[in-house]
PDB file of C-alpha atoms in Angstrom:
ATOM      1  CA  MET U 223     159.734 131.383  97.196  1.00 42.00           C
ATOM      2  CA  LYS U 224     157.694 130.557  94.231  1.00 43.00           C
ATOM      3  CA  LYS U 225     156.506 133.185  91.802  1.00 42.00           C
ATOM      4  CA  LEU U 226     152.753 133.325  90.984  1.00 42.00           C
ATOM      5  CA  CYS U 227     151.278 134.733  87.658  1.00 43.00           C
ATOM      6  CA  ALA U 228     148.609 137.183  88.507  1.00 40.00           C
ATOM      7  CA  SER U 229     147.350 138.124  85.016  1.00 38.00           C
ATOM      8  CA  GLY U 230     143.897 137.056  84.171  1.00 37.00           C
ATOM      9  CA  LEU U 231     143.740 134.974  87.410  1.00 36.00           C
ATOM     10  CA  PHE U 232     141.836 135.342  90.609  1.00 38.00           C
ATOM     11  CA  PHE U 233     144.259 134.918  93.232  1.00 40.00           C
ATOM     12  CA  MET U 234     142.930 134.039  96.772  1.00 41.00           C
ATOM     13  CA  LEU U 235     145.540 134.482  99.570  1.00 42.00           C
ATOM     14  CA  ALA U 236     144.591 133.140 102.852  1.00 41.00           C
ATOM     15  CA  ALA U 237     146.535 133.129 106.068  1.00 39.00           C
ATOM     16  CA  ALA U 238     144.985 130.584 108.538  1.00 39.00           C
ATOM     17  CA  LEU U 239     145.586 130.382 112.216  1.00 37.00           C
ATOM     18  CA  ILE U 240     144.715 127.470 114.158  1.00 36.00           C
ATOM     19  CA  ALA U 241     141.636 126.850 111.994  1.00 39.00           C
ATOM     20  CA  PRO U 242     139.119 124.472 113.431  1.00 41.00           C
ATOM     21  CA  ALA U 243     138.332 121.101 111.708  1.00 40.00           C
ATOM     22  CA  PRO U 244     136.600 121.785 108.315  1.00 42.00           C
ATOM     23  CA  THR U 245     132.657 121.385 108.230  1.00 42.00           C
ATOM     24  CA  PHE U 246     131.726 118.216 106.566  1.00 44.00           C
ATOM     25  CA  GLY U 247     131.313 118.885 102.831  1.00 49.00           C
ATOM     26  CA  GLN U 248     132.984 122.347 102.874  1.00 55.00           C
ATOM     27  CA  VAL U 249     135.092 123.025  99.992  1.00 61.00           C
ATOM     28  CA  THR U 250     138.522 124.410 100.669  1.00 61.00           C
ATOM     29  CA  GLY U 251     138.926 128.135 100.038  1.00 73.00           C
ATOM     30  CA  THR U 252     135.204 128.814 100.447  1.00 85.00           C
ATOM     31  CA  GLY U 253     133.179 130.116 103.509  1.00 89.00           C
ATOM     32  CA  THR U 254     129.867 129.617 105.211  1.00 92.00           C
ATOM     33  CA  ILE U 255     126.792 132.158 105.663  1.00 94.00           C
ATOM     34  CA  LEU U 256     124.461 131.082 108.335  1.00 95.00           C
ATOM     35  CA  GLY U 257     121.821 132.678 110.690  1.00 94.00           C
ATOM     36  CA  THR U 258     118.662 132.205 112.609  1.00 95.00           C
ATOM     37  CA  VAL U 259     115.216 133.696 111.565  1.00 96.00           C
ATOM     38  CA  SER U 260     112.900 135.047 114.239  1.00 95.00           C
ATOM     39  CA  ASP U 261     110.001 137.176 114.824  1.00 94.00           C
ATOM     40  CA  ALA U 262     109.742 140.334 116.860  1.00 91.00           C
ATOM     41  CA  SER U 263     108.940 138.289 120.017  1.00 93.00           C
ATOM     42  CA  GLY U 264     112.138 136.344 119.689  1.00 93.00           C
ATOM     43  CA  ALA U 265     110.335 133.028 118.624  1.00 95.00           C
ATOM     44  CA  VAL U 266     112.030 131.094 115.754  1.00 96.00           C
ATOM     45  CA  VAL U 267     110.340 131.222 112.276  1.00 96.00           C
ATOM     46  CA  ALA U 268     110.494 127.677 110.590  1.00 96.00           C
ATOM     47  CA  GLY U 269     109.732 127.483 106.877  1.00 96.00           C
ATOM     48  CA  ALA U 270     110.874 130.817 105.954  1.00 96.00           C
ATOM     49  CA  GLN U 271     112.322 131.254 102.464  1.00 96.00           C
ATOM     50  CA  VAL U 272     116.047 132.447 102.422  1.00 97.00           C
ATOM     51  CA  LYS U 273     117.752 133.491  99.245  1.00 97.00           C
ATOM     52  CA  LEU U 274     121.466 134.245  98.851  1.00 97.00           C
ATOM     53  CA  THR U 275     122.490 136.259  96.023  1.00 96.00           C
ATOM     54  CA  ASP U 276     126.134 136.908  94.922  1.00 95.00           C
ATOM     55  CA  ARG U 277     126.178 140.719  94.086  1.00 93.00           C
ATOM     56  CA  ALA U 278     128.997 140.287  91.541  1.00 90.00           C
ATOM     57  CA  THR U 279     127.282 137.568  89.269  1.00 93.00           C
ATOM     58  CA  SER U 280     123.516 137.908  90.325  1.00 94.00           C
ATOM     59  CA  SER U 281     123.574 134.069  90.722  1.00 95.00           C
ATOM     60  CA  PHE U 282     121.558 132.890  93.762  1.00 96.00           C
ATOM     61  CA  GLN U 283     120.583 129.831  95.840  1.00 96.00           C
ATOM     62  CA  GLY U 284     117.837 129.220  98.225  1.00 96.00           C
ATOM     63  CA  GLN U 285     116.738 127.178 100.988  1.00 96.00           C
ATOM     64  CA  ILE U 286     114.049 126.934 103.876  1.00 97.00           C
ATOM     65  CA  THR U 287     114.772 127.564 107.579  1.00 96.00           C
ATOM     66  CA  ASN U 288     114.532 124.218 109.657  1.00 96.00           C
ATOM     67  CA  ASP U 289     112.517 123.538 112.797  1.00 96.00           C
ATOM     68  CA  VAL U 290     114.499 125.913 114.887  1.00 96.00           C
ATOM     69  CA  GLY U 291     114.683 128.616 112.331  1.00 96.00           C
ATOM     70  CA  ARG U 292     118.236 128.136 111.096  1.00 96.00           C
ATOM     71  CA  PHE U 293     119.663 128.308 107.597  1.00 97.00           C
ATOM     72  CA  THR U 294     123.176 127.449 106.470  1.00 96.00           C
ATOM     73  CA  PHE U 295     124.802 127.991 103.157  1.00 96.00           C
ATOM     74  CA  SER U 296     128.133 126.255 103.125  1.00 93.00           C
ATOM     75  CA  SER U 297     131.111 126.128 100.506  1.00 91.00           C
ATOM     76  CA  VAL U 298     130.173 129.689  99.439  1.00 93.00           C
ATOM     77  CA  LYS U 299     132.676 131.490  97.352  1.00 91.00           C
ATOM     78  CA  PRO U 300     134.269 134.555  98.886  1.00 89.00           C
ATOM     79  CA  GLY U 301     132.573 137.852  97.799  1.00 90.00           C
ATOM     80  CA  ASN U 302     129.616 140.081  98.620  1.00 91.00           C
ATOM     81  CA  TYR U 303     126.092 138.735  99.050  1.00 95.00           C
ATOM     82  CA  ASP U 304     122.626 139.839  99.718  1.00 94.00           C
ATOM     83  CA  ILE U 305     120.358 137.671 102.147  1.00 95.00           C
ATOM     84  CA  GLU U 306     116.650 137.866 101.371  1.00 95.00           C
ATOM     85  CA  VAL U 307     113.987 136.269 103.701  1.00 95.00           C
ATOM     86  CA  THR U 308     110.349 135.935 103.016  1.00 95.00           C
ATOM     87  CA  MET U 309     107.484 134.412 104.836  1.00 94.00           C
ATOM     88  CA  LYS U 310     103.793 134.544 104.691  1.00 93.00           C
ATOM     89  CA  GLY U 311     102.349 137.153 107.016  1.00 92.00           C
ATOM     90  CA  PHE U 312     105.535 139.018 107.483  1.00 94.00           C
ATOM     91  CA  ARG U 313     107.440 141.764 105.547  1.00 92.00           C
ATOM     92  CA  LYS U 314     110.243 140.635 103.357  1.00 93.00           C
ATOM     93  CA  VAL U 315     113.816 141.422 104.890  1.00 93.00           C
ATOM     94  CA  VAL U 316     116.825 142.117 102.812  1.00 93.00           C
ATOM     95  CA  VAL U 317     120.257 142.036 104.388  1.00 93.00           C
ATOM     96  CA  ALA U 318     122.522 143.765 101.958  1.00 91.00           C
ATOM     97  CA  ASN U 319     126.267 143.570 101.000  1.00 90.00           C
ATOM     98  CA  GLN U 320     127.455 141.001 103.553  1.00 91.00           C
ATOM     99  CA  GLU U 321     131.221 140.332 102.778  1.00 88.00           C
ATOM    100  CA  LEU U 322     132.533 136.838 103.054  1.00 88.00           C
ATOM    101  CA  MET U 323     136.160 136.289 103.119  1.00 82.00           C
ATOM    102  CA  THR U 324     138.255 133.126 102.367  1.00 79.00           C
ATOM    103  CA  ASP U 325     137.420 130.340 104.826  1.00 77.00           C
ATOM    104  CA  GLY U 326     135.318 132.699 106.696  1.00 83.00           C
ATOM    105  CA  GLU U 327     131.887 132.316 108.455  1.00 88.00           C
ATOM    106  CA  ILE U 328     129.210 134.944 108.899  1.00 90.00           C
ATOM    107  CA  ASN U 329     126.409 134.681 111.245  1.00 91.00           C
ATOM    108  CA  VAL U 330     123.339 136.900 110.370  1.00 91.00           C
ATOM    109  CA  PRO U 331     120.437 137.020 112.762  1.00 92.00           C
ATOM    110  CA  ILE U 332     117.325 138.104 111.002  1.00 93.00           C
ATOM    111  CA  THR U 333     114.140 139.479 112.678  1.00 93.00           C
ATOM    112  CA  LEU U 334     110.897 139.364 110.564  1.00 94.00           C
ATOM    113  CA  GLU U 335     108.220 142.123 111.130  1.00 91.00           C
ATOM    114  CA  VAL U 336     104.511 141.532 110.839  1.00 91.00           C
ATOM    115  CA  GLY U 337     103.070 142.850 107.569  1.00 85.00           C
ATOM    116  CA  ALA U 338     102.408 142.342 103.919  1.00 80.00           C
ATOM    117  CA  ALA U 339     104.926 140.317 101.919  1.00 70.00           C
ATOM    118  CA  THR U 340     105.060 143.204  99.394  1.00 72.00           C
ATOM    119  CA  GLN U 341     106.556 145.371 101.917  1.00 76.00           C
ATOM    120  CA  THR U 342     110.409 145.277 102.336  1.00 78.00           C
ATOM    121  CA  VAL U 343     112.717 145.952 105.079  1.00 80.00           C
ATOM    122  CA  GLU U 344     116.287 146.484 104.182  1.00 77.00           C
ATOM    123  CA  VAL U 345     119.016 146.021 106.421  1.00 78.00           C
ATOM    124  CA  THR U 346     122.508 147.417 105.545  1.00 67.00           C
ATOM    125  CA  SER U 347     124.272 145.835 108.510  1.00 60.00           C
ATOM    126  CA  ALA U 348     123.131 142.844 110.601  1.00 54.00           C
ATOM    127  CA  PRO U 349     124.039 143.022 114.284  1.00 51.00           C
ATOM    128  CA  GLY U 350     126.940 140.839 114.975  1.00 48.00           C
ATOM    129  CA  ALA U 351     127.586 140.070 111.282  1.00 48.00           C
ATOM    130  CA  GLU U 352     130.826 142.166 111.108  1.00 49.00           C
ATOM    131  CA  LEU U 353     132.552 140.565 114.138  1.00 50.00           C
ATOM    132  CA  GLN U 354     134.050 137.106 113.355  1.00 53.00           C
ATOM    133  CA  THR U 355     133.297 134.893 116.436  1.00 54.00           C
ATOM    134  CA  LEU U 356     132.842 131.439 114.762  1.00 53.00           C
ATOM    135  CA  ASN U 357     136.513 130.651 114.205  1.00 57.00           C
ATOM    136  CA  SER U 358     140.020 132.101 114.347  1.00 56.00           C
ATOM    137  CA  THR U 359     140.782 132.001 110.705  1.00 60.00           C
ATOM    138  CA  MET U 360     142.254 135.355 109.315  1.00 60.00           C
ATOM    139  CA  SER U 361     142.216 135.892 105.446  1.00 60.00           C
ATOM    140  CA  THR U 362     141.795 138.313 102.591  1.00 63.00           C
ATOM    141  CA  SER U 363     141.123 137.901  98.918  1.00 64.00           C
ATOM    142  CA  VAL U 364     142.848 139.912  96.149  1.00 64.00           C
ATOM    143  CA  GLY U 365     141.442 139.902  92.575  1.00 65.00           C
ATOM    144  CA  GLY U 366     143.326 139.884  89.497  1.00 67.00           C
ATOM    145  CA  SER U 367     143.171 143.783  88.674  1.00 71.00           C
ATOM    146  CA  SER U 368     144.351 144.444  92.254  1.00 70.00           C
ATOM    147  CA  LEU U 369     147.279 142.303  91.871  1.00 71.00           C
ATOM    148  CA  LEU U 370     148.400 144.226  88.661  1.00 75.00           C
ATOM    149  CA  GLN U 371     147.941 147.556  90.396  1.00 76.00           C
ATOM    150  CA  LEU U 372     148.922 147.087  93.826  1.00 74.00           C
ATOM    151  CA  PRO U 373     152.625 147.432  94.666  1.00 74.00           C
ATOM    152  CA  SER U 374     154.381 144.158  95.253  1.00 71.00           C
ATOM    153  CA  ILE U 375     158.033 143.133  96.417  1.00 67.00           C
ATOM    154  CA  ASP U 376     160.182 141.697  93.480  1.00 71.00           C
ATOM    155  CA  ARG U 377     157.004 141.363  91.416  1.00 69.00           C
ATOM    156  CA  ASP U 378     156.125 138.430  93.646  1.00 70.00           C
ATOM    157  CA  ALA U 379     152.379 138.170  94.257  1.00 67.00           C
ATOM    158  CA  ALA U 380     152.943 136.288  97.483  1.00 65.00           C
ATOM    159  CA  SER U 381     154.121 139.578  99.123  1.00 70.00           C
ATOM    160  CA  ILE U 382     150.497 140.701  99.053  1.00 71.00           C
ATOM    161  CA  LEU U 383     150.402 138.510 102.241  1.00 69.00           C
ATOM    162  CA  TYR U 384     151.508 141.877 104.030  1.00 70.00           C
ATOM    163  CA  PHE U 385     147.733 143.306 103.288  1.00 70.00           C
ATOM    164  CA  VAL U 386     146.418 140.691 105.671  1.00 69.00           C
ATOM    165  CA  PRO U 387     145.716 142.090 109.362  1.00 71.00           C
ATOM    166  CA  THR U 388     148.467 141.261 111.710  1.00 74.00           C
ATOM    167  CA  ALA U 389     150.934 140.364 109.189  1.00 76.00           C
ATOM    168  CA  ALA U 390     154.629 140.536 109.824  1.00 74.00           C
ATOM    169  CA  PRO U 391     157.092 140.949 107.003  1.00 69.00           C
ATOM    170  CA  LYS U 392     159.396 138.000 105.994  1.00 64.00           C
ATOM    171  CA  PHE U 393     162.720 137.696 107.551  1.00 58.00           C
ATOM    172  CA  ASN U 394     166.024 135.558 107.273  1.00 54.00           C
ATOM    173  CA  GLY U 395     165.733 132.390 109.383  1.00 53.00           C
ATOM    174  CA  ALA U 396     168.490 130.861 111.449  1.00 51.00           C
ATOM    175  CA  GLU U 397     169.967 129.168 108.294  1.00 50.00           C
ATOM    176  CA  GLY U 398     169.623 132.096 106.143  1.00 50.00           C
ATOM    177  CA  ASN U 399     166.376 130.933 104.484  1.00 50.00           C
ATOM    178  CA  VAL U 400     163.773 133.622 103.717  1.00 54.00           C
ATOM    179  CA  THR U 401     160.273 132.939 105.199  1.00 56.00           C
ATOM    180  CA  SER U 402     156.989 134.160 103.755  1.00 61.00           C
ATOM    181  CA  GLY U 403     155.895 136.264 106.613  1.00 67.00           C
ATOM    182  CA  GLN U 404     153.882 135.521 109.874  1.00 71.00           C
ATOM    183  CA  ILE U 405     150.263 136.156 110.796  1.00 71.00           C
ATOM    184  CA  ALA U 406     149.584 137.240 114.430  1.00 70.00           C
ATOM    185  CA  GLY U 407     152.687 135.354 115.601  1.00 69.00           C
ATOM    186  CA  ALA U 408     152.026 132.059 113.925  1.00 70.00           C
ATOM    187  CA  THR U 409     154.882 130.503 112.037  1.00 69.00           C
ATOM    188  CA  SER U 410     155.034 131.006 108.296  1.00 67.00           C
ATOM    189  CA  ASP U 411     154.500 127.279 107.468  1.00 69.00           C
ATOM    190  CA  GLN U 412     150.980 127.796 108.788  1.00 69.00           C
ATOM    191  CA  ASN U 413     150.171 130.281 105.911  1.00 69.00           C
ATOM    192  CA  THR U 414     147.826 128.893 103.064  1.00 72.00           C
ATOM    193  CA  TYR U 415     147.607 130.104  99.572  1.00 70.00           C
ATOM    194  CA  TYR U 416     144.869 129.446  97.134  1.00 70.00           C
ATOM    195  CA  LEU U 417     145.201 130.241  93.401  1.00 71.00           C
ATOM    196  CA  ASP U 418     141.877 130.053  91.333  1.00 66.00           C
ATOM    197  CA  GLY U 419     140.253 128.025  94.226  1.00 63.00           C
ATOM    198  CA  GLY U 420     143.136 125.356  94.425  1.00 70.00           C
ATOM    199  CA  ASN U 421     145.630 125.153  97.274  1.00 74.00           C
ATOM    200  CA  ASN U 422     148.866 126.602  95.918  1.00 74.00           C
ATOM    201  CA  SER U 423     150.907 126.261  99.193  1.00 74.00           C
ATOM    202  CA  SER U 424     154.262 124.632  99.491  1.00 69.00           C
ATOM    203  CA  GLY U 425     153.934 121.856 102.166  1.00 63.00           C
ATOM    204  CA  LEU U 426     157.534 122.473 103.410  1.00 61.00           C
ATOM    205  CA  GLU U 427     157.644 126.208 103.663  1.00 54.00           C
ATOM    206  CA  GLY U 428     154.144 127.322 103.738  1.00 49.00           C
ATOM    207  CA  ASP U 429     154.496 129.714 100.702  1.00 53.00           C
TER     208      ASP U 429
END
């Protein structure tokens, strides 16, 4: 198994299971934040301004909801984000601290309330946003400082794989080879590792 240098690097460890075909234009190792904006009656709101802000860097991007009230931010780096929605005649809505994992998708339904645009409704948890229902990918992201402080096996950063939910430890295969662990029963060659946003997996062993 190859060794990875953790110092000063942002290590993204993703273990994927039966992942669907990637969305057109999607960058590997990123995710998608999407949703529908509607009013209190359930009618969709077209033309609403949606702002997505990275809480770590304060960088942001924006777009306008389409004719059916939908917005989609693709190729978004893993991290924590605030989603702000404004529309004339409605109170501003802020959905705070939504966590996006590697290769993950978050669906955030947003309901606008009639009122002045200067008024703000802050939502700390959007219903349904925590439950991943859009794909079967399981992943986690680990920063450089965590890699330096968390315990690892034989100083091998790939052992952080075992922090992923449903992960099983490595074992000796039929010919004595050591696999890199399994996720939810999938074989180890289905694991995918990203280092600084690039695929760092072995095409033969999956590690």
